[in-house]
PDB file of C-alpha atoms in Angstrom:
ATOM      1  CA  UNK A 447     -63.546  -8.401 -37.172  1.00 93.00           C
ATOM      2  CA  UNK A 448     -65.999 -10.527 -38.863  1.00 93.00           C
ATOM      3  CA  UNK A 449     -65.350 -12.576 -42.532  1.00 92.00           C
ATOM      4  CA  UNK A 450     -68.484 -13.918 -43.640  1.00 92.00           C
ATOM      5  CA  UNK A 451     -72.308 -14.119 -43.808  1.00 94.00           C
ATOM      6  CA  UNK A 452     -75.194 -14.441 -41.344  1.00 96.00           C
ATOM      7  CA  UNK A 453     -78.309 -16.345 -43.118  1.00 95.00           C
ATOM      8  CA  UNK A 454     -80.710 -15.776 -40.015  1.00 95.00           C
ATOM      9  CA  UNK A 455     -79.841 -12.049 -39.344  1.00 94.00           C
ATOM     10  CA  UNK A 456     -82.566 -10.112 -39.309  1.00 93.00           C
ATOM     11  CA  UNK A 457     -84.407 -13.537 -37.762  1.00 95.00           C
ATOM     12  CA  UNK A 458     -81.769 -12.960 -34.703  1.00 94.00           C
ATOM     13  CA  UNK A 459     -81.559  -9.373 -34.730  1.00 94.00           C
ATOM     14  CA  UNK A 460     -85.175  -9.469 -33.983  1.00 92.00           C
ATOM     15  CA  UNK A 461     -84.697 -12.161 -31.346  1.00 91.00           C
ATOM     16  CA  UNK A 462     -81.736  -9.784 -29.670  1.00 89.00           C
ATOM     17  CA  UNK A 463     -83.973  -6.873 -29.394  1.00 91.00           C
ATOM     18  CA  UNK A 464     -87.742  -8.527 -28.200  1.00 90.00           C
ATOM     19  CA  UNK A 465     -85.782 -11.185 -25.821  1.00 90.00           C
ATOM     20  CA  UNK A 466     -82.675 -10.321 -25.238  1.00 87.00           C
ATOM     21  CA  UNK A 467     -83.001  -6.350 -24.834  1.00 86.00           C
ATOM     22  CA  UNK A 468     -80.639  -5.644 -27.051  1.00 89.00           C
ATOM     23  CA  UNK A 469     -80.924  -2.757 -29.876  1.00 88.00           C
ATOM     24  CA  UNK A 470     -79.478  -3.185 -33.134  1.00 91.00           C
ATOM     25  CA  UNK A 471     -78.436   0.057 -34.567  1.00 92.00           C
ATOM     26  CA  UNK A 472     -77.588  -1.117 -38.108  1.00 91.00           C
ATOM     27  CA  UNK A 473     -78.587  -3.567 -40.610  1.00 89.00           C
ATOM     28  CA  UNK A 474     -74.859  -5.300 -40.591  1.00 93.00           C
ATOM     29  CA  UNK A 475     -74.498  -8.887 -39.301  1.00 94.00           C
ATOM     30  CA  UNK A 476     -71.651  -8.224 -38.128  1.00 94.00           C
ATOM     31  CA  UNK A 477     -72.911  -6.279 -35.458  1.00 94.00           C
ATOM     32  CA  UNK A 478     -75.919  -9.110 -35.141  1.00 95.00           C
ATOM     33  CA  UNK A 479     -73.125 -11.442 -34.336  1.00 95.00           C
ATOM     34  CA  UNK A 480     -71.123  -9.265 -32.067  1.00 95.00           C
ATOM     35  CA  UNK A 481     -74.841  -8.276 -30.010  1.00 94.00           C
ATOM     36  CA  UNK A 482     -75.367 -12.248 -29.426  1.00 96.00           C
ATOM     37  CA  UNK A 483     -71.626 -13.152 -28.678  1.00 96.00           C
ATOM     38  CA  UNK A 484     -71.759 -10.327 -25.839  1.00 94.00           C
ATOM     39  CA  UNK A 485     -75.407 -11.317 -25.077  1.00 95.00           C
ATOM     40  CA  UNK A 486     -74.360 -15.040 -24.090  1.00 96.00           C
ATOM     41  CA  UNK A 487     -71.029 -14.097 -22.439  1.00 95.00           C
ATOM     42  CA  UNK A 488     -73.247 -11.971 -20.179  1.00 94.00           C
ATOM     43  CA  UNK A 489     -76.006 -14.664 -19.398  1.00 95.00           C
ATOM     44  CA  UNK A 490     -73.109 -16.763 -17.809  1.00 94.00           C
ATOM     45  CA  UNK A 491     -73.308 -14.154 -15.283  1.00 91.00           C
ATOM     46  CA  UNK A 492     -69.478 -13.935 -14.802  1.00 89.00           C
ATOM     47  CA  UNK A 493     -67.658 -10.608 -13.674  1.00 85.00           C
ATOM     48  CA  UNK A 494     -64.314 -12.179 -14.592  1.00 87.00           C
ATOM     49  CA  UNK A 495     -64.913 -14.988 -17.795  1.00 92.00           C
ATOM     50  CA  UNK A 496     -62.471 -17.445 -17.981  1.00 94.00           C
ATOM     51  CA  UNK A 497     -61.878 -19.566 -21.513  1.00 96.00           C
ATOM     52  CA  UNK A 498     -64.789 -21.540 -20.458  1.00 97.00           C
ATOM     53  CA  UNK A 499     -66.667 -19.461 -20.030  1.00 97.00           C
ATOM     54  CA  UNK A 500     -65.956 -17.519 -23.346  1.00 97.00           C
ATOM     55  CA  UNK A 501     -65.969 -21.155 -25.358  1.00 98.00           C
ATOM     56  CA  UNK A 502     -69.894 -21.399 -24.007  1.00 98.00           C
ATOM     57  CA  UNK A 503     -70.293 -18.047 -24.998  1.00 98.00           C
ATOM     58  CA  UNK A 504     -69.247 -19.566 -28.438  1.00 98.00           C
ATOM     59  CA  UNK A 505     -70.852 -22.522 -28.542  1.00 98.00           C
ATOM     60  CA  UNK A 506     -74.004 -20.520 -27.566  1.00 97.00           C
ATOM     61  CA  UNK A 507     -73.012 -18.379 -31.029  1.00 97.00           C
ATOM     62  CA  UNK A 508     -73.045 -21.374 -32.848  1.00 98.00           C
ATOM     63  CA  UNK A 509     -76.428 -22.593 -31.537  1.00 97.00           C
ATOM     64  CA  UNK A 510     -78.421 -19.320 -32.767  1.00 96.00           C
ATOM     65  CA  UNK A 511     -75.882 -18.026 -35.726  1.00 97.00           C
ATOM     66  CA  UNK A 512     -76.354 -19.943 -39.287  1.00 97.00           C
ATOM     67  CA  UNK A 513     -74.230 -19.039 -42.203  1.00 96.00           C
ATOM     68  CA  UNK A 514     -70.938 -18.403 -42.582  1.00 96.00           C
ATOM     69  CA  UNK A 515     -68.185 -16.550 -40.379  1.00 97.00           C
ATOM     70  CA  UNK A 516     -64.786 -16.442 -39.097  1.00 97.00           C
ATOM     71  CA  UNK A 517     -64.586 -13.368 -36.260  1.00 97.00           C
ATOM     72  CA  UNK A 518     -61.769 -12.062 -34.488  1.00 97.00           C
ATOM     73  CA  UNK A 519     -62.227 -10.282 -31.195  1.00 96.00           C
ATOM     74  CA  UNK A 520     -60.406  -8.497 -28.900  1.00 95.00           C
ATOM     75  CA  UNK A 521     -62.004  -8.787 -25.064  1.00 94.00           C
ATOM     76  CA  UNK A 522     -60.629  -5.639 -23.293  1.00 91.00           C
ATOM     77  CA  UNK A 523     -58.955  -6.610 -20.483  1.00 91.00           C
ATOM     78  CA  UNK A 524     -59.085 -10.754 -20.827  1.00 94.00           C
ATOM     79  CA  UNK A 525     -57.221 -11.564 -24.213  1.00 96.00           C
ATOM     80  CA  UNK A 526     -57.920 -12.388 -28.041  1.00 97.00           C
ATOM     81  CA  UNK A 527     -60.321 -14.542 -29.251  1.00 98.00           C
ATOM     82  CA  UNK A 528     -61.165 -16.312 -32.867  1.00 98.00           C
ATOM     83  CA  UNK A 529     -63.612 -18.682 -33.607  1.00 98.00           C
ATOM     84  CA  UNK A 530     -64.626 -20.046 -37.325  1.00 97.00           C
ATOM     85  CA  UNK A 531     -68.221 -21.360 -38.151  1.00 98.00           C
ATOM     86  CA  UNK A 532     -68.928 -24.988 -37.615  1.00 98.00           C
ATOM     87  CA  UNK A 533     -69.002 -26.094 -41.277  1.00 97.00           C
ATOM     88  CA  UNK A 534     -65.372 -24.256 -41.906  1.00 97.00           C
ATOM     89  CA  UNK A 535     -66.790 -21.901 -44.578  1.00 96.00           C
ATOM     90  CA  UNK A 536     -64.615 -18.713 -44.315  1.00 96.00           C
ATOM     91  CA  UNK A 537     -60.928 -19.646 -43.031  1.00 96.00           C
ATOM     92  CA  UNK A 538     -58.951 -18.889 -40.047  1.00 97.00           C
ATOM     93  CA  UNK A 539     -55.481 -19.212 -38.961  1.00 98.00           C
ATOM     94  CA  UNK A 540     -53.196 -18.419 -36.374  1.00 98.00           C
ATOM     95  CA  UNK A 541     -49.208 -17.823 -35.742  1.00 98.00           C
ATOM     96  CA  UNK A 542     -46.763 -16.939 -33.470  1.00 97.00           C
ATOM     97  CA  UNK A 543     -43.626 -14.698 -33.433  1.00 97.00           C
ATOM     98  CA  UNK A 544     -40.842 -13.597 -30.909  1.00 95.00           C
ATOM     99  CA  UNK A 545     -40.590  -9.535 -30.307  1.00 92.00           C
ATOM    100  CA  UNK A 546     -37.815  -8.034 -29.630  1.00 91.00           C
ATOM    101  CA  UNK A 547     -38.144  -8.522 -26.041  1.00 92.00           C
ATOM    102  CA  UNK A 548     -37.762 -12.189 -26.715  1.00 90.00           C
ATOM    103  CA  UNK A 549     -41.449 -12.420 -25.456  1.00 93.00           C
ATOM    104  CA  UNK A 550     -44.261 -14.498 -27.519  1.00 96.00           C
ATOM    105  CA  UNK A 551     -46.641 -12.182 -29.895  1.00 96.00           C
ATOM    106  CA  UNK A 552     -49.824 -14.465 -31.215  1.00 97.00           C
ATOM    107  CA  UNK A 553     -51.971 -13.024 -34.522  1.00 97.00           C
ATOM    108  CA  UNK A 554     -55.341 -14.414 -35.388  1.00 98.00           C
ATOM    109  CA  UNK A 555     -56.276 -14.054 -39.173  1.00 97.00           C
ATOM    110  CA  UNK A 556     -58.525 -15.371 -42.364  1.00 94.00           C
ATOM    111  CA  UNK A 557     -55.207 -15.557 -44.127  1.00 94.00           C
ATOM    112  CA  UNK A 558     -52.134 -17.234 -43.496  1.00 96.00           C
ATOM    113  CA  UNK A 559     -50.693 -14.314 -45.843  1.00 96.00           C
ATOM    114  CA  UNK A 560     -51.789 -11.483 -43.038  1.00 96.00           C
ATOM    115  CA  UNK A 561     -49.731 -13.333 -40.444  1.00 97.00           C
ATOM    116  CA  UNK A 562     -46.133 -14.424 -42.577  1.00 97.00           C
ATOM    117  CA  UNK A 563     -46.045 -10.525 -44.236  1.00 96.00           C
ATOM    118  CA  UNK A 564     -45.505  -9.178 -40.562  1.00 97.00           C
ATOM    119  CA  UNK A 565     -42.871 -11.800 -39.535  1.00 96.00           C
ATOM    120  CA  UNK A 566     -45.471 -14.230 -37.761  1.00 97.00           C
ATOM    121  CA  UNK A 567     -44.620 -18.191 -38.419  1.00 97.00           C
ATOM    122  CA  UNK A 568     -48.343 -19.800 -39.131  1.00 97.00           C
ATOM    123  CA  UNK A 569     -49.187 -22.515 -36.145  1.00 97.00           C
ATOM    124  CA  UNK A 570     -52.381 -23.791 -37.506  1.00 97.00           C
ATOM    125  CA  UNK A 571     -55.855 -23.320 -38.867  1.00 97.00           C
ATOM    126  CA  UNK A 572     -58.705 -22.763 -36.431  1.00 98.00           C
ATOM    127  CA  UNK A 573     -60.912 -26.083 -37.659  1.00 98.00           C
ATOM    128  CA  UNK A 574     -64.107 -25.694 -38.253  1.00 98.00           C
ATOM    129  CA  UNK A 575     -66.704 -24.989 -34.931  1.00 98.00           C
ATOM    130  CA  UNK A 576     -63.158 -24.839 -33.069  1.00 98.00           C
ATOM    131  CA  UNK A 577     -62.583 -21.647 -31.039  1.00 98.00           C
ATOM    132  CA  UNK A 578     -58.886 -20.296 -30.155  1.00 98.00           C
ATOM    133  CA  UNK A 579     -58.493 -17.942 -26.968  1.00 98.00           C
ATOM    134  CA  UNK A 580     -55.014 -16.462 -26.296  1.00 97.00           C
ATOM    135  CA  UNK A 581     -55.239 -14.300 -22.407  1.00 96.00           C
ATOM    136  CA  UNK A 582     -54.032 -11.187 -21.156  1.00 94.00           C
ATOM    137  CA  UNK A 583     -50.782 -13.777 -20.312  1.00 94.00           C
ATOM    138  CA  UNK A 584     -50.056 -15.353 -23.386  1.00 94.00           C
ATOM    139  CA  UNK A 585     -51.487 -18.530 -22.557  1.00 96.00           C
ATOM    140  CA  UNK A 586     -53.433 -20.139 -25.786  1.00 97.00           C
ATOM    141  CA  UNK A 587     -56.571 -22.093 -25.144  1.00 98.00           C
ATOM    142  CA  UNK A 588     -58.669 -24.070 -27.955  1.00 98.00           C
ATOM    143  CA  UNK A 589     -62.256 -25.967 -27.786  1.00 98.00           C
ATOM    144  CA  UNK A 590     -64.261 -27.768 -30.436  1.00 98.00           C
ATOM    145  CA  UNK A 591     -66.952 -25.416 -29.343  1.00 98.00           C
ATOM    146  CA  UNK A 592     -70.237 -26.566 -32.165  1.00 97.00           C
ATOM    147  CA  UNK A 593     -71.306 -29.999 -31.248  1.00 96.00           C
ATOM    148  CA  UNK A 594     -71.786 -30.764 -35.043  1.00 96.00           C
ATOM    149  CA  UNK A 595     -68.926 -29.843 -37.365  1.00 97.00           C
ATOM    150  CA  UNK A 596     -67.654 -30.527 -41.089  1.00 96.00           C
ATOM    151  CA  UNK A 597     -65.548 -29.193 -43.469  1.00 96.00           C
ATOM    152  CA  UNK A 598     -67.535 -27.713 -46.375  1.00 96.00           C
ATOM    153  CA  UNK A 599     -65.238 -24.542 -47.636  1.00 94.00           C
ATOM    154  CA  UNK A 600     -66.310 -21.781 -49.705  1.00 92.00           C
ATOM    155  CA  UNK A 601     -64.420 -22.567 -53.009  1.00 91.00           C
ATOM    156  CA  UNK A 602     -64.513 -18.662 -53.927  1.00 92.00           C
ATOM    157  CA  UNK A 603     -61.926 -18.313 -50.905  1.00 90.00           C
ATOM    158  CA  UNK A 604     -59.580 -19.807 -53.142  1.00 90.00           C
ATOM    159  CA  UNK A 605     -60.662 -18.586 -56.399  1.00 89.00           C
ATOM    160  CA  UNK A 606     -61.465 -15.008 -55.891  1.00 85.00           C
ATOM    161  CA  UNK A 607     -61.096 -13.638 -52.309  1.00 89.00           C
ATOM    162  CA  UNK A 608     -57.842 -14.365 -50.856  1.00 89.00           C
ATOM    163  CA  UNK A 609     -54.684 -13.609 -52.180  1.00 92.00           C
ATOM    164  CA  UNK A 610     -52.555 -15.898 -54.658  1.00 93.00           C
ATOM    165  CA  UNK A 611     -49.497 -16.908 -51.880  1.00 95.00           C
ATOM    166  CA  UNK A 612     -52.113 -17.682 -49.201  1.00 95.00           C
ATOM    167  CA  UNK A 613     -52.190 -20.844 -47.627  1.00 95.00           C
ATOM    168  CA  UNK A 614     -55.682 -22.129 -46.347  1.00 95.00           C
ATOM    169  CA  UNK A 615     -56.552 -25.467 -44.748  1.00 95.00           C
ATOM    170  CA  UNK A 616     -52.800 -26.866 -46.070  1.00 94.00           C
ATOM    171  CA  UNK A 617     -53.944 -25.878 -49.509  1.00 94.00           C
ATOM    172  CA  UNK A 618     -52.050 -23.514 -51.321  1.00 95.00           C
ATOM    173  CA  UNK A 619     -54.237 -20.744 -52.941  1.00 95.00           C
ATOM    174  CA  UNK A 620     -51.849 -20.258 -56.131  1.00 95.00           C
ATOM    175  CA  UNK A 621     -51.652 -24.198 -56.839  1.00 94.00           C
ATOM    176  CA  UNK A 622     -55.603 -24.272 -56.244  1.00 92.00           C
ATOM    177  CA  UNK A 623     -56.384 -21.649 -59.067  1.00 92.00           C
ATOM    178  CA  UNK A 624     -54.439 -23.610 -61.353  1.00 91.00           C
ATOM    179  CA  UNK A 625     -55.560 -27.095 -61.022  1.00 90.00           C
TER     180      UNK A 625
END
């Protein structure tokens, strides 16, 4: 899942396909971004990534992708991941909630909203550049992952996109709209 805006697409899409041998089937960024994530994860060479692996993979992102994104992935067989672009644009957050197991359930999500509607208890926002990786056994991992980072927000987050009782960045949506 991918919130946000590649600037440098069809720049990188053309990169994936003359360098990195990778075809581009669409003209969605999304799948740009997806192409180089999976691109770099692969140049490490590893049959079994660990979370380092998979936060150079990111960092890698954050060296060729410009624009703004938050992206949510699911690595079959390794564990969630969720990383947010380096100057915070589009928003991320994660929570936690017990199942009825007792066991730990994580949920990754652009709005704090998504996570407290299905019972989840909101941990904290991804910052921006920062990467989160939960494995295949619960364990949660996090790396500042873009060597330069700030917090520059898109302001229509708050004023058009997200929903009134979300929370983003410790600012409440609702209160935001009416200051």
């Amino acid at each position: 899942a991918h919130n946000g805006n590649l600037t440098n697409a069809i720049e990188i899409s053309k990169d994936l396909f003359k360098t990195d041998l990778r075809h581009i089937n669409t003209d969605s960024d999304s799948e740009v971004l997806l192409n180089v994530f999976a691109h770099e994860l692969q140049a490490l060479g590893k049959e079994i990534p660990g979370e380092n692996d998979i936060f150079e993979a990111v960092s890698r992102v954050h060296q060729r992708c410009e624009g703004a994104y938050a992206v949510v992935a699911m690595i079959t067989g390794h564990g969630l991941l969720g990383f947010r672009d380096p100057n915070g644009i589009r928003p991320l957050t994660y929570g936690m909630r017990l199942n009825e197991a007792g066991g730990v359930e994580y949920m990754i999500a652009s709005e704090s909203v998504a996570l407290t509607s299905l019972g989840f208890k909101v941990i904290r926002d991804v910052a921006p550049g920062e990467a989160i990786f939960i494995n295949s056994d619960n364990q949660i991992f996090t790396k500042q992952c873009a060597k330069e980072f700030r917090y520059a927000p898109c302001i229509f987050e708050f004023v058009y996109f997200a929903r009134p009782d979300s929370i983003i960045d410790g600012i409440s949506v609702y209160k935001s709209r009416l200051r």
